[in-house]
């Protein structure tokens, strides 16, 4: 039996697991990390590489190591050129990734890894039972639910009848790839869409790139105000006893569909150079033309055509792990908010050593819960109270 099972090996789960091992709260033999992918952070690294992201949106001190200045030291020790960008010292993505993987190797996270898809969780005989799709089950004193939200892409309703069309891909699908030629339409207005559109304009073999979004480009340094990382906003937030109100605050606090100023300027430069078209408005329907190209019909009666459509429309709005968490919630009468997400105390312990991180912890951690900073906060809380 394990002392800890961490479900999910992305940013959240890897941060918690590495802290458990680094701070000697557990030995390697006592920890099991279950994730659908072969290695830690695989989904994160695949998607960010696909859209050719160069720098993180978050600042230098947000990473997986306990020491906030670890990444800065790592940059100097390994002689990374142009390692930081802008006034907030945003780190190079490749440096952040290598720093993370080195840490996970050093702390022993790699030795705790199990590739598998969790499909069952239950409390039995005073311990947790975690089952995976191949039929195996594992027992543990404690479990951390650290599943990410990006495993289920959001497909807009207008694309339903063409969802499986070969010319249409969602960037969050792990096996999707970028087209090498033709006229490409990118749907979305946030960081993923902006990086994707810009990357495509750099490819000489791509004939044209069109970015379609529902709203004008929104420019913000971060996806939520830094005040949400400390008492400036969180003191008032934690006084809210209505979880319906907390959900509304989270929704309003997140700068959803926004991009950084430097990326905004890059897009405008490509637009002025004639390498990028930008359209704002809602898509009403889609149709395949006789020549195989795809046609998008806009609410303003405009019509856009492309040989490929790339969706950067984010994750589906759903609680991660819902299909196997719902029976557990009913069985153990676990407290949930009207939105269906866990109600947990400061310790992030839902019940009997069952902890949450990431999206599942956001009603306690706040708007930054899904980010790297949120992963650090969750790890600190879990280690403090476990």
GROMACS .gro file of C-alpha atoms in nm:
model
  386
    1UNK     CA    1   0.000   0.000   0.000
    2UNK     CA    2   0.119   0.352  -0.080
    3UNK     CA    3   0.120   0.653   0.149
    4UNK     CA    4   0.034   0.887  -0.138
    5UNK     CA    5  -0.126   0.841  -0.479
    6UNK     CA    6  -0.126   1.151  -0.699
    7UNK     CA    7  -0.376   1.138  -0.985
    8UNK     CA    8  -0.247   1.361  -1.263
    9UNK     CA    9   0.113   1.431  -1.361
   10UNK     CA   10   0.087   1.775  -1.516
   11UNK     CA   11   0.201   2.098  -1.355
   12UNK     CA   12  -0.024   2.050  -1.051
   13UNK     CA   13   0.046   1.685  -0.976
   14UNK     CA   14   0.417   1.712  -1.050
   15UNK     CA   15   0.448   2.010  -0.817
   16UNK     CA   16   0.276   1.828  -0.530
   17UNK     CA   17   0.468   1.504  -0.584
   18UNK     CA   18   0.808   1.671  -0.608
   19UNK     CA   19   0.739   1.867  -0.288
   20UNK     CA   20   0.640   1.550  -0.101
   21UNK     CA   21   0.971   1.389  -0.198
   22UNK     CA   22   1.191   1.699  -0.175
   23UNK     CA   23   1.071   1.787   0.175
   24UNK     CA   24   1.096   1.424   0.292
   25UNK     CA   25   0.725   1.390   0.360
   26UNK     CA   26   0.745   1.059   0.176
   27UNK     CA   27   0.999   0.827   0.016
   28UNK     CA   28   0.993   0.723  -0.349
   29UNK     CA   29   0.854   0.379  -0.263
   30UNK     CA   30   0.561   0.542  -0.083
   31UNK     CA   31   0.440   0.756  -0.376
   32UNK     CA   32   0.257   0.662  -0.695
   33UNK     CA   33   0.173   0.911  -0.970
   34UNK     CA   34  -0.088   0.799  -1.223
   35UNK     CA   35  -0.121   0.987  -1.551
   36UNK     CA   36  -0.239   0.896  -1.904
   37UNK     CA   37   0.095   0.998  -2.057
   38UNK     CA   38   0.442   0.846  -2.060
   39UNK     CA   39   0.619   1.129  -1.878
   40UNK     CA   40   0.546   1.420  -1.644
   41UNK     CA   41   0.423   1.743  -1.807
   42UNK     CA   42   0.383   1.564  -2.141
   43UNK     CA   43   0.056   1.734  -2.234
   44UNK     CA   44   0.190   2.074  -2.131
   45UNK     CA   45   0.510   2.028  -2.328
   46UNK     CA   46   0.335   1.888  -2.637
   47UNK     CA   47   0.082   2.171  -2.665
   48UNK     CA   48   0.325   2.455  -2.592
   49UNK     CA   49   0.572   2.311  -2.845
   50UNK     CA   50   0.296   2.274  -3.104
   51UNK     CA   51   0.197   2.641  -3.082
   52UNK     CA   52   0.567   2.741  -3.070
   53UNK     CA   53   0.541   2.933  -2.744
   54UNK     CA   54   0.878   3.090  -2.659
   55UNK     CA   55   0.816   3.251  -2.318
   56UNK     CA   56   0.577   3.179  -2.034
   57UNK     CA   57   0.310   3.429  -1.939
   58UNK     CA   58   0.390   3.390  -1.569
   59UNK     CA   59   0.692   3.554  -1.402
   60UNK     CA   60   1.028   3.406  -1.306
   61UNK     CA   61   0.933   3.300  -0.951
   62UNK     CA   62   0.650   3.071  -1.067
   63UNK     CA   63   0.788   2.720  -1.118
   64UNK     CA   64   0.787   2.380  -0.945
   65UNK     CA   65   1.084   2.418  -0.709
   66UNK     CA   66   1.035   2.517  -0.345
   67UNK     CA   67   1.293   2.798  -0.375
   68UNK     CA   68   1.130   3.089  -0.560
   69UNK     CA   69   1.469   3.195  -0.701
   70UNK     CA   70   1.565   2.848  -0.821
   71UNK     CA   71   1.485   2.920  -1.186
   72UNK     CA   72   1.689   3.241  -1.179
   73UNK     CA   73   1.990   3.049  -1.044
   74UNK     CA   74   1.933   2.776  -1.302
   75UNK     CA   75   1.938   3.036  -1.580
   76UNK     CA   76   2.278   3.168  -1.467
   77UNK     CA   77   2.431   2.828  -1.403
   78UNK     CA   78   2.334   2.702  -1.748
   79UNK     CA   79   2.412   3.022  -1.941
   80UNK     CA   80   2.073   3.062  -2.107
   81UNK     CA   81   2.074   3.355  -2.350
   82UNK     CA   82   1.774   3.593  -2.342
   83UNK     CA   83   1.637   3.379  -2.062
   84UNK     CA   84   1.389   3.640  -1.936
   85UNK     CA   85   1.147   3.870  -2.114
   86UNK     CA   86   0.993   4.204  -2.017
   87UNK     CA   87   0.943   4.388  -1.691
   88UNK     CA   88   0.795   4.082  -1.520
   89UNK     CA   89   1.091   3.862  -1.614
   90UNK     CA   90   0.892   3.595  -1.793
   91UNK     CA   91   1.117   3.289  -1.843
   92UNK     CA   92   1.198   3.107  -2.164
   93UNK     CA   93   0.970   2.808  -2.203
   94UNK     CA   94   1.247   2.563  -2.290
   95UNK     CA   95   1.442   2.673  -1.981
   96UNK     CA   96   1.135   2.635  -1.758
   97UNK     CA   97   1.066   2.289  -1.900
   98UNK     CA   98   1.422   2.166  -1.856
   99UNK     CA   99   1.437   2.309  -1.504
  100UNK     CA  100   1.114   2.123  -1.424
  101UNK     CA  101   1.230   1.793  -1.572
  102UNK     CA  102   1.565   1.815  -1.393
  103UNK     CA  103   1.384   1.874  -1.064
  104UNK     CA  104   1.147   1.581  -1.120
  105UNK     CA  105   1.445   1.357  -1.199
  106UNK     CA  106   1.638   1.471  -0.892
  107UNK     CA  107   1.350   1.432  -0.649
  108UNK     CA  108   1.256   1.086  -0.777
  109UNK     CA  109   0.920   1.170  -0.935
  110UNK     CA  110   1.017   0.973  -1.248
  111UNK     CA  111   1.055   0.659  -1.037
  112UNK     CA  112   0.700   0.698  -0.903
  113UNK     CA  113   0.543   0.723  -1.247
  114UNK     CA  114   0.268   0.494  -1.378
  115UNK     CA  115   0.106   0.548  -1.715
  116UNK     CA  116  -0.262   0.473  -1.685
  117UNK     CA  117  -0.613   0.615  -1.703
  118UNK     CA  118  -0.797   0.629  -1.371
  119UNK     CA  119  -1.157   0.510  -1.395
  120UNK     CA  120  -1.247   0.447  -1.032
  121UNK     CA  121  -1.189   0.584  -0.682
  122UNK     CA  122  -1.345   0.451  -0.363
  123UNK     CA  123  -1.299   0.448   0.013
  124UNK     CA  124  -1.278   0.094   0.143
  125UNK     CA  125  -1.151  -0.058   0.466
  126UNK     CA  126  -1.012   0.275   0.588
  127UNK     CA  127  -0.799   0.331   0.279
  128UNK     CA  128  -0.834   0.463  -0.075
  129UNK     CA  129  -0.869   0.231  -0.371
  130UNK     CA  130  -0.770   0.372  -0.711
  131UNK     CA  131  -0.847   0.167  -1.021
  132UNK     CA  132  -0.720   0.219  -1.376
  133UNK     CA  133  -0.857   0.120  -1.715
  134UNK     CA  134  -0.644  -0.195  -1.753
  135UNK     CA  135  -0.813  -0.346  -1.446
  136UNK     CA  136  -0.540  -0.292  -1.189
  137UNK     CA  137  -0.618  -0.129  -0.855
  138UNK     CA  138  -0.389   0.037  -0.601
  139UNK     CA  139  -0.436   0.127  -0.235
  140UNK     CA  140  -0.317   0.432  -0.050
  141UNK     CA  141  -0.350   0.620   0.278
  142UNK     CA  142  -0.391   0.950   0.095
  143UNK     CA  143  -0.486   1.062  -0.257
  144UNK     CA  144  -0.429   1.393  -0.434
  145UNK     CA  145  -0.668   1.478  -0.718
  146UNK     CA  146  -0.455   1.690  -0.953
  147UNK     CA  147  -0.618   1.629  -1.291
  148UNK     CA  148  -0.590   1.905  -1.548
  149UNK     CA  149  -0.877   2.056  -1.744
  150UNK     CA  150  -0.713   2.041  -2.088
  151UNK     CA  151  -0.776   1.671  -2.145
  152UNK     CA  152  -1.122   1.745  -2.287
  153UNK     CA  153  -1.115   2.012  -2.560
  154UNK     CA  154  -1.410   2.244  -2.607
  155UNK     CA  155  -1.576   2.209  -2.947
  156UNK     CA  156  -1.818   2.493  -3.037
  157UNK     CA  157  -2.172   2.384  -3.124
  158UNK     CA  158  -2.145   2.509  -3.483
  159UNK     CA  159  -1.882   2.245  -3.558
  160UNK     CA  160  -2.075   1.941  -3.431
  161UNK     CA  161  -2.144   1.782  -3.769
  162UNK     CA  162  -1.783   1.834  -3.884
  163UNK     CA  163  -1.603   1.751  -3.557
  164UNK     CA  164  -1.424   1.449  -3.706
  165UNK     CA  165  -1.344   1.609  -4.041
  166UNK     CA  166  -0.979   1.567  -4.142
  167UNK     CA  167  -0.946   1.941  -4.215
  168UNK     CA  168  -1.046   2.034  -3.858
  169UNK     CA  169  -0.827   1.988  -3.552
  170UNK     CA  170  -0.830   2.110  -3.193
  171UNK     CA  171  -0.489   2.215  -3.065
  172UNK     CA  172  -0.560   2.036  -2.733
  173UNK     CA  173  -0.585   1.701  -2.912
  174UNK     CA  174  -0.249   1.537  -2.849
  175UNK     CA  175  -0.229   1.370  -3.191
  176UNK     CA  176  -0.320   1.682  -3.390
  177UNK     CA  177  -0.053   1.862  -3.592
  178UNK     CA  178  -0.020   2.193  -3.771
  179UNK     CA  179  -0.081   2.205  -4.147
  180UNK     CA  180   0.225   2.263  -4.363
  181UNK     CA  181   0.050   2.431  -4.657
  182UNK     CA  182  -0.275   2.598  -4.760
  183UNK     CA  183  -0.508   2.859  -4.613
  184UNK     CA  184  -0.544   2.815  -4.239
  185UNK     CA  185  -0.816   2.953  -4.012
  186UNK     CA  186  -0.739   2.973  -3.638
  187UNK     CA  187  -1.048   2.998  -3.416
  188UNK     CA  188  -0.994   3.158  -3.075
  189UNK     CA  189  -0.882   3.483  -2.917
  190UNK     CA  190  -0.660   3.387  -2.623
  191UNK     CA  191  -0.291   3.307  -2.574
  192UNK     CA  192  -0.306   2.966  -2.742
  193UNK     CA  193  -0.479   3.103  -3.052
  194UNK     CA  194  -0.246   3.403  -3.071
  195UNK     CA  195   0.071   3.192  -3.043
  196UNK     CA  196  -0.069   2.951  -3.299
  197UNK     CA  197  -0.166   3.220  -3.550
  198UNK     CA  198   0.170   3.394  -3.515
  199UNK     CA  199   0.362   3.067  -3.557
  200UNK     CA  200   0.173   2.987  -3.877
  201UNK     CA  201   0.253   3.329  -4.026
  202UNK     CA  202   0.622   3.239  -3.992
  203UNK     CA  203   0.588   2.940  -4.226
  204UNK     CA  204   0.656   3.033  -4.589
  205UNK     CA  205   0.465   2.730  -4.715
  206UNK     CA  206   0.140   2.852  -4.555
  207UNK     CA  207  -0.050   3.061  -4.810
  208UNK     CA  208  -0.267   3.260  -4.568
  209UNK     CA  209  -0.358   3.273  -4.198
  210UNK     CA  210  -0.689   3.402  -4.062
  211UNK     CA  211  -0.764   3.446  -3.691
  212UNK     CA  212  -1.133   3.444  -3.595
  213UNK     CA  213  -1.246   3.547  -3.247
  214UNK     CA  214  -1.572   3.645  -3.081
  215UNK     CA  215  -1.437   3.960  -2.916
  216UNK     CA  216  -1.173   4.228  -2.982
  217UNK     CA  217  -0.821   4.135  -2.872
  218UNK     CA  218  -0.796   4.178  -2.494
  219UNK     CA  219  -0.455   4.274  -2.359
  220UNK     CA  220  -0.354   4.183  -2.001
  221UNK     CA  221  -0.015   4.102  -1.851
  222UNK     CA  222  -0.150   3.793  -1.671
  223UNK     CA  223  -0.462   3.578  -1.679
  224UNK     CA  224  -0.563   3.719  -1.339
  225UNK     CA  225  -0.444   4.016  -1.134
  226UNK     CA  226  -0.135   3.939  -0.916
  227UNK     CA  227  -0.341   4.062  -0.621
  228UNK     CA  228  -0.516   3.724  -0.626
  229UNK     CA  229  -0.194   3.558  -0.510
  230UNK     CA  230  -0.203   3.728  -0.171
  231UNK     CA  231  -0.417   3.902   0.088
  232UNK     CA  232  -0.495   4.204  -0.131
  233UNK     CA  233  -0.794   4.025  -0.284
  234UNK     CA  234  -0.800   3.686  -0.112
  235UNK     CA  235  -0.888   3.822   0.233
  236UNK     CA  236  -1.217   3.956   0.103
  237UNK     CA  237  -1.268   3.647  -0.113
  238UNK     CA  238  -1.236   3.407   0.182
  239UNK     CA  239  -1.501   3.600   0.372
  240UNK     CA  240  -1.756   3.498   0.108
  241UNK     CA  241  -1.966   3.218   0.254
  242UNK     CA  242  -2.165   3.166  -0.066
  243UNK     CA  243  -1.984   2.938  -0.308
  244UNK     CA  244  -2.208   3.062  -0.585
  245UNK     CA  245  -2.063   3.409  -0.519
  246UNK     CA  246  -1.710   3.269  -0.513
  247UNK     CA  247  -1.765   3.112  -0.855
  248UNK     CA  248  -1.886   3.443  -0.993
  249UNK     CA  249  -1.582   3.622  -0.850
  250UNK     CA  250  -1.349   3.365  -1.008
  251UNK     CA  251  -1.516   3.405  -1.346
  252UNK     CA  252  -1.492   3.783  -1.330
  253UNK     CA  253  -1.132   3.781  -1.203
  254UNK     CA  254  -0.995   3.566  -1.484
  255UNK     CA  255  -0.883   3.750  -1.792
  256UNK     CA  256  -1.016   3.475  -2.017
  257UNK     CA  257  -0.933   3.502  -2.384
  258UNK     CA  258  -0.667   3.765  -2.323
  259UNK     CA  259  -0.310   3.794  -2.452
  260UNK     CA  260   0.009   3.970  -2.347
  261UNK     CA  261   0.103   4.304  -2.498
  262UNK     CA  262   0.412   4.173  -2.677
  263UNK     CA  263   0.206   3.903  -2.848
  264UNK     CA  264  -0.061   4.160  -2.938
  265UNK     CA  265   0.205   4.375  -3.108
  266UNK     CA  266   0.339   4.073  -3.296
  267UNK     CA  267  -0.007   3.999  -3.434
  268UNK     CA  268  -0.058   4.360  -3.542
  269UNK     CA  269   0.280   4.358  -3.715
  270UNK     CA  270   0.185   4.045  -3.912
  271UNK     CA  271  -0.151   4.197  -3.997
  272UNK     CA  272   0.012   4.517  -4.131
  273UNK     CA  273   0.253   4.304  -4.333
  274UNK     CA  274  -0.039   4.122  -4.495
  275UNK     CA  275   0.051   3.787  -4.344
  276UNK     CA  276  -0.247   3.770  -4.104
  277UNK     CA  277  -0.618   3.852  -4.131
  278UNK     CA  278  -0.808   3.912  -3.807
  279UNK     CA  279  -1.187   3.882  -3.791
  280UNK     CA  280  -1.408   3.956  -3.492
  281UNK     CA  281  -1.756   3.806  -3.463
  282UNK     CA  282  -1.949   3.488  -3.395
  283UNK     CA  283  -1.941   3.195  -3.634
  284UNK     CA  284  -2.291   3.078  -3.725
  285UNK     CA  285  -2.224   2.765  -3.926
  286UNK     CA  286  -1.968   2.571  -4.124
  287UNK     CA  287  -1.990   2.399  -4.461
  288UNK     CA  288  -1.757   2.198  -4.682
  289UNK     CA  289  -1.730   2.330  -5.037
  290UNK     CA  290  -1.724   2.107  -5.343
  291UNK     CA  291  -1.346   2.152  -5.375
  292UNK     CA  292  -1.294   2.025  -5.018
  293UNK     CA  293  -1.226   2.363  -4.861
  294UNK     CA  294  -1.414   2.470  -4.549
  295UNK     CA  295  -1.642   2.773  -4.536
  296UNK     CA  296  -1.727   2.962  -4.217
  297UNK     CA  297  -2.038   3.183  -4.219
  298UNK     CA  298  -2.021   3.474  -3.975
  299UNK     CA  299  -2.307   3.653  -3.799
  300UNK     CA  300  -2.235   3.966  -4.005
  301UNK     CA  301  -2.289   3.761  -4.324
  302UNK     CA  302  -1.917   3.751  -4.399
  303UNK     CA  303  -1.783   3.423  -4.535
  304UNK     CA  304  -1.433   3.289  -4.465
  305UNK     CA  305  -1.268   3.005  -4.652
  306UNK     CA  306  -0.975   2.783  -4.564
  307UNK     CA  307  -0.823   2.445  -4.636
  308UNK     CA  308  -0.771   2.379  -4.264
  309UNK     CA  309  -0.937   2.495  -3.942
  310UNK     CA  310  -0.747   2.488  -3.613
  311UNK     CA  311  -0.953   2.529  -3.298
  312UNK     CA  312  -0.791   2.704  -3.002
  313UNK     CA  313  -1.116   2.728  -2.809
  314UNK     CA  314  -0.986   2.603  -2.476
  315UNK     CA  315  -1.103   2.312  -2.260
  316UNK     CA  316  -1.458   2.192  -2.211
  317UNK     CA  317  -1.631   2.351  -1.912
  318UNK     CA  318  -1.652   2.049  -1.686
  319UNK     CA  319  -1.510   1.916  -1.362
  320UNK     CA  320  -1.205   1.698  -1.435
  321UNK     CA  321  -1.262   1.333  -1.352
  322UNK     CA  322  -1.637   1.388  -1.323
  323UNK     CA  323  -1.733   1.047  -1.467
  324UNK     CA  324  -1.562   0.856  -1.184
  325UNK     CA  325  -1.582   1.124  -0.914
  326UNK     CA  326  -1.962   1.149  -0.927
  327UNK     CA  327  -2.020   0.799  -0.780
  328UNK     CA  328  -1.768   0.876  -0.502
  329UNK     CA  329  -1.935   1.210  -0.426
  330UNK     CA  330  -2.268   1.033  -0.390
  331UNK     CA  331  -2.125   0.742  -0.190
  332UNK     CA  332  -1.940   0.961   0.063
  333UNK     CA  333  -2.167   1.265   0.050
  334UNK     CA  334  -1.871   1.487  -0.033
  335UNK     CA  335  -1.954   1.859  -0.009
  336UNK     CA  336  -1.987   2.032  -0.347
  337UNK     CA  337  -2.079   2.383  -0.455
  338UNK     CA  338  -2.374   2.454  -0.690
  339UNK     CA  339  -2.122   2.445  -0.979
  340UNK     CA  340  -2.036   2.086  -0.883
  341UNK     CA  341  -1.679   2.158  -0.770
  342UNK     CA  342  -1.543   2.052  -0.428
  343UNK     CA  343  -1.596   2.256  -0.114
  344UNK     CA  344  -1.277   2.212   0.086
  345UNK     CA  345  -1.118   2.379   0.391
  346UNK     CA  346  -0.783   2.559   0.395
  347UNK     CA  347  -0.606   2.222   0.408
  348UNK     CA  348  -0.758   2.126   0.068
  349UNK     CA  349  -0.863   1.795   0.226
  350UNK     CA  350  -1.203   1.694   0.090
  351UNK     CA  351  -1.236   1.397   0.326
  352UNK     CA  352  -1.028   1.120   0.488
  353UNK     CA  353  -0.695   1.218   0.329
  354UNK     CA  354  -0.844   1.299  -0.012
  355UNK     CA  355  -0.681   1.626  -0.126
  356UNK     CA  356  -0.746   1.845  -0.430
  357UNK     CA  357  -0.526   2.073  -0.641
  358UNK     CA  358  -0.562   2.281  -0.957
  359UNK     CA  359  -0.913   2.339  -1.088
  360UNK     CA  360  -1.065   2.120  -0.816
  361UNK     CA  361  -0.916   2.350  -0.548
  362UNK     CA  362  -1.014   2.683  -0.702
  363UNK     CA  363  -1.311   2.758  -0.473
  364UNK     CA  364  -1.056   2.769  -0.190
  365UNK     CA  365  -0.734   2.884  -0.363
  366UNK     CA  366  -0.908   3.139  -0.587
  367UNK     CA  367  -0.873   3.250  -0.952
  368UNK     CA  368  -0.502   3.158  -0.978
  369UNK     CA  369  -0.561   2.797  -0.871
  370UNK     CA  370  -0.519   2.644  -1.218
  371UNK     CA  371  -0.187   2.822  -1.284
  372UNK     CA  372   0.171   2.747  -1.182
  373UNK     CA  373   0.132   2.985  -0.887
  374UNK     CA  374  -0.179   2.791  -0.787
  375UNK     CA  375   0.013   2.464  -0.803
  376UNK     CA  376   0.272   2.606  -0.563
  377UNK     CA  377  -0.002   2.719  -0.324
  378UNK     CA  378  -0.177   2.382  -0.334
  379UNK     CA  379   0.147   2.195  -0.267
  380UNK     CA  380   0.225   2.419   0.030
  381UNK     CA  381  -0.122   2.370   0.178
  382UNK     CA  382  -0.124   1.993   0.134
  383UNK     CA  383   0.221   1.952   0.288
  384UNK     CA  384   0.134   2.185   0.573
  385UNK     CA  385  -0.177   1.998   0.680
  386UNK     CA  386  -0.108   1.640   0.570
   0.00000   0.00000   0.00000
